């Protein structure tokens, strides 16, 4: 290993990571970057400039997989131009043996393929590959936790913290339990000490990550974990995702209500407004219990934003089922929603179900749903006009360099005129305009 480190430093080798998928994957890429930097690699400005290119993949829907194939294919030219270049593909898609084999056959220039459980072994894999072992494929199914790895976090005041890995829910459409394994929670002590460390390092907001944070069990439950983080650390803001509606407890609602540092936002994927489809999806709640849960959350935590995920065109979804989804969306008026066309994933139960919905029907339904939700999102954002909100400034606006942007506790993106010196601080902003994706405003007064 020392020889590898010396070689990496001597040659000034650089890495570039391309990430697909969810926050979990984004955070895992921060760990990969941390590991690569621990053996001497430096960040490259672009993939053209890199000696190690890594794709961290997602397979939750088919288009995520197609994108990966397209983009890995385009690396071939770079590989021909730079003999030193190593190409690696990892993550959820590579945890499926068939997808990994197909990728390796299609792209003989890919050097290292690994799954979701063994990124901590990356230095050994690079070493083996460089010492002439040839191509490496390693995607063990182990469920051990190896999360004591260096992390190179993105710049800015926000940080992600894993509290658990894997998923036990087996929603009938979903590949995640197959590629991420069973639920494993980190101990509360580990999580709390990571958050304390982040506070000392200057981070102002943490996002606690898990596929279903409500089933966290690290000696204490999730509500207690949140309470302890609030009591034992000075982190000004805490977010979490994702919450499964089936086990969001009253205790959790009370904890969120009790601590102002827990953000007024809950992401609560509903998936469908039809109880029949929810049962087919194995979601373990009904339309009615979901609606009363959202109403209870809003009653107990006034001003909280509720966002969701919705799938249209699940096998067997009739026009009436879809109307149920539209009416639920109309009734609950989510702050925003991620909407997806159902994508069959091989190995899942839903992929084998009869009555797969035709593409034309799926397209028509998603367009209707998106139009309805867009209208609601914009109306919800307009409700902010004239109000003053607290914003944690995250960075400069990409469109307007004289402007900065950040989020409210309710997770609304706010854009306003201000200097980059504000990044990392909490400021009050008076909202002048609420648009579909962003609120616009003016700086009211500065807090610290
Ligand atoms: N653990 C989280 C998120 C998992 S993936 C949860 O339970 O909500 C994020 C979203 O992708 C899901 O909420 C779902 O709406 C969507 N999704 C998952 N599998 C899908 C599939 N096969 N086709 C279309 N959308 C899917
Ligand atoms: Fe997938 Fe369901 Fe687990 Fe979420 S809870 S990751 S949708 S199986
Ligand atoms: Fe996330 Fe995609 Fe994997 S959504 S858990 S990166 S399959």
XYZ file of C-alpha atoms and ligand atoms in Angstrom:
489
model
C 0.000 0.000 0.000
C 2.868 2.406 0.804
C 4.205 1.773 -2.707
C 0.808 2.655 -4.194
C 0.628 5.848 -2.124
C 4.131 6.839 -3.220
C 3.262 6.224 -6.874
C 0.009 8.217 -6.630
C 1.837 11.171 -5.028
C 4.850 11.056 -7.328
C 2.718 11.059 -10.464
C 0.235 13.575 -8.988
C -2.697 11.328 -9.910
C -6.181 12.842 -9.880
C -9.707 11.437 -9.493
C -13.154 12.359 -10.741
C -16.410 10.833 -9.427
C -19.722 10.866 -11.292
C -22.688 10.106 -9.041
C -26.232 9.002 -9.911
C -29.169 8.341 -7.614
C -30.179 9.411 -4.156
C -28.596 11.319 -1.267
C -27.274 8.045 0.050
C -25.208 7.656 -3.106
C -24.078 11.295 -3.024
C -22.855 10.736 0.501
C -21.158 7.487 -0.435
C -19.268 9.378 -3.133
C -17.977 11.673 -0.375
C -16.622 8.583 1.343
C -15.044 7.330 -1.885
C -13.413 10.749 -2.336
C -12.170 10.591 1.265
C -10.655 7.158 0.688
C -8.980 8.212 -2.569
C -7.517 11.324 -0.969
C -6.243 9.225 1.942
C -4.023 7.375 -0.537
C -2.869 10.576 -2.193
C -5.254 11.153 -5.103
C -6.219 14.786 -5.707
C -9.523 16.009 -7.133
C -9.475 16.603 -10.908
C -11.218 19.562 -12.525
C -13.014 17.330 -15.010
C -13.036 13.757 -16.245
C -10.676 14.738 -19.098
C -8.126 15.751 -16.480
C -8.477 12.612 -14.316
C -6.388 9.454 -13.913
C -9.134 7.656 -12.018
C -12.772 7.996 -13.093
C -15.426 6.391 -10.973
C -19.143 6.052 -11.690
C -21.302 5.570 -8.604
C -24.486 4.097 -10.046
C -28.204 3.835 -9.301
C -30.690 1.245 -10.553
C -33.953 2.370 -8.989
C -35.469 3.001 -12.442
C -34.483 1.822 -15.884
C -33.524 5.281 -17.144
C -30.922 5.555 -14.352
C -29.286 2.411 -15.739
C -29.438 3.601 -19.332
C -27.764 6.858 -18.418
C -24.906 4.953 -16.809
C -24.378 2.760 -19.875
C -24.325 5.821 -22.141
C -21.888 7.759 -20.005
C -19.504 4.895 -19.259
C -19.378 4.192 -23.007
C -18.166 7.722 -23.696
C -15.085 7.184 -21.488
C -13.526 4.852 -24.064
C -11.852 7.742 -25.913
C -10.252 9.035 -22.730
C -8.992 5.589 -21.883
C -7.324 5.341 -25.289
C -5.694 8.754 -24.815
C -4.426 8.149 -21.275
C -2.848 4.744 -20.612
C -2.599 5.585 -16.909
C -6.383 6.055 -16.624
C -8.287 3.653 -14.370
C -12.054 3.380 -14.799
C -14.271 2.046 -12.041
C -18.025 1.519 -11.766
C -19.638 0.883 -8.382
C -22.844 1.305 -6.394
C -26.346 -0.091 -6.535
C -26.432 -1.133 -10.180
C -23.168 -3.073 -9.777
C -24.494 -4.891 -6.736
C -26.726 -6.839 -9.158
C -24.596 -9.568 -10.650
C -26.366 -9.605 -14.020
C -26.005 -5.850 -14.522
C -22.353 -5.931 -13.471
C -21.604 -8.769 -15.931
C -23.383 -7.007 -18.751
C -21.477 -3.801 -18.095
C -18.130 -5.582 -17.978
C -18.855 -7.417 -21.221
C -20.012 -4.275 -22.998
C -17.089 -2.158 -21.801
C -13.842 -4.156 -21.651
C -11.981 -0.978 -20.664
C -13.667 -0.817 -17.247
C -11.016 -1.889 -14.712
C -12.721 -2.125 -11.328
C -16.335 -2.997 -10.549
C -17.613 -3.165 -6.993
C -20.936 -3.116 -5.153
C -22.510 -1.295 -2.240
C -20.909 -3.149 0.661
C -17.193 -2.902 0.027
C -16.131 0.603 -0.888
C -13.741 0.541 2.079
C -11.698 -2.020 0.091
C -11.084 0.408 -2.775
C -7.359 0.964 -2.022
C -6.736 -2.807 -2.112
C -8.673 -3.099 -5.367
C -6.650 -0.296 -6.973
C -3.442 -1.891 -5.769
C -4.412 -5.310 -7.113
C -5.472 -3.843 -10.435
C -2.259 -1.856 -10.815
C -0.116 -4.860 -9.882
C -1.451 -6.693 -12.883
C -4.207 -8.884 -11.457
C -6.346 -7.643 -14.306
C -9.944 -6.534 -14.047
C -11.606 -6.667 -10.680
C -15.192 -7.536 -9.874
C -16.149 -7.637 -6.230
C -19.704 -7.293 -4.926
C -20.013 -9.424 -1.787
C -23.345 -9.726 -0.028
C -21.970 -9.127 3.439
C -24.121 -7.067 5.736
C -21.376 -5.958 8.084
C -21.018 -2.251 8.710
C -17.743 -0.695 7.609
C -18.468 2.969 7.914
C -15.328 4.082 9.663
C -13.856 5.583 6.493
C -12.538 9.058 5.726
C -15.033 11.450 4.147
C -14.442 14.381 1.852
C -17.603 16.427 2.202
C -18.930 18.915 -0.312
C -18.127 22.547 0.460
C -20.676 24.617 2.328
C -22.556 24.464 5.633
C -24.509 21.235 4.929
C -23.421 17.707 5.774
C -25.014 14.285 5.440
C -24.760 11.620 8.119
C -25.807 8.010 7.595
C -27.773 6.670 10.520
C -28.664 3.367 8.929
C -28.094 1.279 5.832
C -30.322 -1.060 3.829
C -34.052 -1.640 3.806
C -36.349 -4.425 5.030
C -39.576 -3.224 3.501
C -39.602 -4.886 0.106
C -42.129 -2.593 -1.501
C -43.102 -4.754 -4.448
C -41.739 -2.347 -7.105
C -38.430 -1.551 -5.443
C -34.929 -2.868 -6.073
C -33.300 -1.080 -3.124
C -33.616 -3.938 -0.564
C -31.898 -6.248 -3.066
C -28.939 -3.957 -3.715
C -28.545 -2.401 -0.267
C -29.189 -5.442 1.924
C -31.002 -5.616 5.251
C -31.389 -2.739 7.696
C -28.384 -2.029 9.871
C -28.353 0.948 12.238
C -25.284 2.747 13.483
C -25.047 3.173 17.228
C -26.501 6.373 18.653
C -23.073 7.182 20.135
C -21.403 7.015 16.710
C -24.067 9.221 15.134
C -23.980 11.798 17.936
C -20.204 11.984 17.942
C -20.149 12.426 14.149
C -22.654 15.294 14.449
C -20.593 16.898 17.255
C -17.510 16.670 15.064
C -19.374 18.358 12.221
C -20.451 21.200 14.501
C -16.817 21.739 15.543
C -15.799 21.729 11.894
C -18.262 24.547 11.190
C -21.206 22.725 9.601
C -24.582 24.278 10.386
C -27.059 21.697 9.115
C -27.011 17.907 9.047
C -29.173 15.578 7.015
C -29.658 12.204 8.713
C -29.910 9.543 6.033
C -31.636 6.186 5.876
C -34.054 4.439 3.491
C -36.555 4.401 6.334
C -35.317 6.422 9.287
C -38.409 5.559 11.324
C -37.202 2.018 11.797
C -33.798 3.171 13.111
C -32.695 1.007 16.014
C -29.259 1.857 17.300
C -30.036 0.989 20.917
C -32.629 3.777 20.972
C -35.379 4.577 18.488
C -35.302 7.382 15.926
C -37.347 9.854 17.986
C -34.937 9.435 20.906
C -31.941 9.735 18.606
C -33.248 13.081 17.338
C -33.914 14.241 20.893
C -30.411 13.274 21.986
C -28.775 15.019 19.007
C -30.713 18.181 19.922
C -29.756 17.916 23.594
C -26.145 16.818 23.239
C -24.874 18.790 20.240
C -25.032 22.419 19.139
C -26.083 21.686 15.564
C -28.423 24.524 14.564
C -30.415 22.500 12.042
C -31.300 18.847 11.558
C -33.117 17.244 8.653
C -33.832 13.595 7.950
C -34.986 11.374 5.128
C -36.778 9.216 4.255
C -39.760 8.545 6.517
C -41.990 5.591 5.745
C -45.622 6.420 6.613
C -46.263 2.960 8.077
C -44.158 3.601 11.158
C -43.987 7.310 11.740
C -44.757 7.447 15.454
C -46.523 10.000 17.638
C -43.323 10.126 19.641
C -41.462 11.330 16.547
C -44.062 14.000 15.829
C -43.746 15.209 19.414
C -39.959 15.377 19.236
C -40.034 17.346 15.984
C -42.602 19.718 17.487
C -40.531 20.159 20.647
C -37.166 21.079 19.100
C -36.962 24.107 16.817
C -33.625 22.910 15.430
C -35.427 20.011 13.709
C -36.489 21.380 10.354
C -40.156 21.989 9.598
C -40.162 19.582 6.677
C -41.097 15.976 6.336
C -40.655 13.900 3.214
C -43.326 11.239 3.373
C -43.623 9.197 0.187
C -47.230 8.184 -0.450
C -46.618 6.385 -3.802
C -50.347 6.079 -4.628
C -53.709 7.422 -3.504
C -55.466 4.090 -4.033
C -55.627 1.711 -1.071
C -55.857 -1.240 -3.443
C -52.653 -0.234 -5.239
C -50.933 0.524 -1.920
C -51.668 -3.018 -0.851
C -50.255 -4.392 -4.116
C -47.205 -2.218 -3.499
C -46.822 -3.762 -0.015
C -46.744 -0.323 1.582
C -48.697 -1.401 4.713
C -50.877 1.709 5.040
C -54.082 2.857 3.339
C -55.161 6.060 1.664
C -57.185 6.909 4.767
C -54.415 6.261 7.314
C -51.974 8.264 5.199
C -54.339 11.227 4.950
C -55.018 11.242 8.673
C -51.282 10.974 9.395
C -50.533 14.061 7.287
C -53.372 15.950 8.941
C -52.086 15.000 12.381
C -48.537 16.107 11.509
C -49.827 19.456 10.271
C -51.990 19.929 13.346
C -49.177 19.178 15.779
C -46.405 20.998 13.889
C -47.937 24.143 12.424
C -46.264 25.451 9.279
C -44.526 22.145 8.482
C -43.932 21.422 4.806
C -44.897 17.957 3.604
C -43.409 16.570 0.402
C -43.880 13.181 -1.204
C -42.983 10.654 -3.899
C -45.635 9.266 -6.247
C -45.492 6.424 -8.757
C -47.978 6.295 -11.637
C -48.716 3.344 -13.873
C -48.046 0.598 -11.331
C -49.246 -2.790 -12.674
C -53.032 -3.030 -12.550
C -53.508 0.703 -11.886
C -56.908 1.574 -13.353
C -58.216 4.990 -14.290
C -60.148 4.952 -10.990
C -56.977 4.181 -9.005
C -55.203 7.033 -10.739
C -58.119 9.364 -9.988
C -57.642 8.396 -6.335
C -54.036 9.605 -6.575
C -55.131 12.882 -8.160
C -57.763 13.444 -5.503
C -55.315 12.701 -2.682
C -52.859 15.197 -4.165
C -55.648 17.750 -4.482
C -56.776 17.174 -0.916
C -53.388 17.158 0.818
C -51.754 19.879 -1.292
C -48.154 18.753 -0.846
C -45.470 21.429 -0.911
C -43.858 19.459 -3.702
C -43.686 15.935 -5.049
C -41.273 13.750 -6.966
C -43.334 11.925 -9.539
C -42.211 8.782 -11.336
C -43.497 6.498 -14.046
C -43.400 2.935 -12.737
C -40.328 1.110 -14.034
C -40.240 -2.691 -13.811
C -37.112 -3.909 -11.984
C -36.188 -7.498 -12.615
C -36.233 -9.596 -9.468
C -38.973 -7.545 -7.798
C -42.488 -8.873 -7.298
C -44.209 -6.136 -9.296
C -42.172 -6.922 -12.410
C -43.969 -10.309 -12.555
C -47.445 -8.879 -12.000
C -50.057 -9.094 -14.763
C -51.647 -5.985 -16.297
C -48.540 -3.875 -16.772
C -49.838 -0.466 -17.803
C -49.215 0.684 -21.371
C -46.614 3.371 -21.854
C -49.016 5.783 -23.552
C -51.379 5.562 -20.584
C -48.507 6.044 -18.138
C -47.353 9.128 -20.026
C -50.813 10.620 -20.065
C -51.209 10.021 -16.329
C -47.855 11.439 -15.306
C -48.500 14.579 -17.355
C -51.826 15.116 -15.614
C -50.295 14.545 -12.200
C -47.307 16.810 -12.835
C -49.574 19.607 -14.067
C -51.721 19.375 -10.941
C -48.778 19.227 -8.527
C -46.933 22.077 -10.286
C -49.942 24.287 -9.846
C -50.183 23.378 -6.145
C -46.427 23.822 -5.579
C -46.562 27.284 -7.089
C -49.637 28.236 -5.057
C -47.953 26.992 -1.897
C -44.849 29.016 -2.678
C -46.918 32.114 -3.344
C -48.280 31.824 0.202
C -44.793 32.889 1.336
C -45.021 36.269 -0.389
C -44.797 39.103 2.138
C -43.490 36.797 4.884
C -40.022 36.966 6.432
C -38.240 33.621 6.697
C -34.972 32.416 8.167
C -32.546 31.111 5.554
C -29.278 29.219 5.978
C -27.154 30.569 3.126
C -25.650 27.680 1.146
C -23.900 29.255 -1.801
C -23.922 31.773 -4.598
C -26.673 31.575 -7.155
C -25.645 29.750 -10.330
C -27.632 32.131 -12.537
C -26.784 35.414 -10.858
C -23.378 35.855 -9.205
C -24.598 38.883 -7.186
C -27.183 36.640 -5.529
C -26.933 33.946 -2.895
C -29.266 31.069 -2.135
C -30.212 28.875 0.757
C -33.110 27.035 2.331
C -35.788 27.744 4.853
C -36.470 25.285 7.624
C -39.379 24.131 5.421
C -36.846 23.284 2.695
C -37.858 26.033 0.270
C -34.992 27.324 -1.865
C -34.643 31.100 -1.477
C -32.687 33.363 -3.803
C -31.773 36.947 -2.895
C -29.199 39.656 -3.498
C -26.263 39.262 -1.144
C -22.553 38.607 -0.929
C -20.779 35.252 -0.766
C -19.579 36.272 2.705
C -23.026 35.285 3.961
C -22.475 31.607 3.123
C -22.876 29.538 6.275
C -24.881 32.120 8.199
C -28.570 32.359 9.062
C -30.284 35.467 7.706
C -33.837 36.757 7.555
C -35.219 37.253 4.087
C -38.446 38.978 3.149
C -40.093 37.019 0.355
C -41.241 39.128 -2.566
C -42.093 36.400 -5.047
C -42.879 32.690 -4.822
C -42.214 30.769 -8.040
C -42.423 27.088 -8.884
C -39.014 25.984 -7.605
C -37.686 29.049 -5.806
C -38.723 31.894 -3.545
C -37.211 35.307 -4.313
C -36.694 37.962 -1.674
C -34.600 40.674 -0.111
C -32.340 40.562 2.896
C -34.262 41.810 5.925
C -31.677 41.766 8.690
C -28.742 39.617 9.565
C -28.714 37.165 12.438
C -25.733 35.218 13.618
N -36.622 4.637 0.834
C -37.288 5.687 0.237
C -36.912 6.012 -1.197
C -36.565 4.950 -2.144
S -36.327 5.289 -3.821
C -38.756 5.440 0.424
O -39.179 4.432 0.879
O -39.521 6.308 0.093
C -37.095 6.844 -4.106
C -38.398 6.786 -4.825
O -38.257 6.170 -6.082
C -39.490 5.975 -4.146
O -40.118 6.677 -3.128
C -40.411 5.665 -5.299
O -41.379 6.680 -5.459
C -39.493 5.660 -6.503
N -39.318 4.310 -7.048
C -38.748 3.245 -6.442
N -38.781 2.169 -7.260
C -39.397 2.558 -8.402
C -39.735 1.901 -9.613
N -39.481 0.605 -9.811
N -40.364 2.632 -10.594
C -40.644 3.936 -10.401
N -40.345 4.591 -9.272
C -39.730 3.922 -8.282
Fe -37.739 0.841 -1.599
Fe -39.850 0.664 -0.050
Fe -37.424 0.313 0.997
Fe -38.186 2.724 0.196
S -39.105 1.540 1.865
S -36.235 1.741 -0.234
S -39.455 2.287 -1.578
S -38.422 -1.007 -0.490
Fe -30.286 5.297 -4.059
Fe -30.602 4.496 -6.537
Fe -29.346 2.991 -4.847
S -32.058 5.608 -5.367
S -30.165 3.440 -2.864
S -28.714 4.998 -5.554
S -30.744 2.304 -6.394
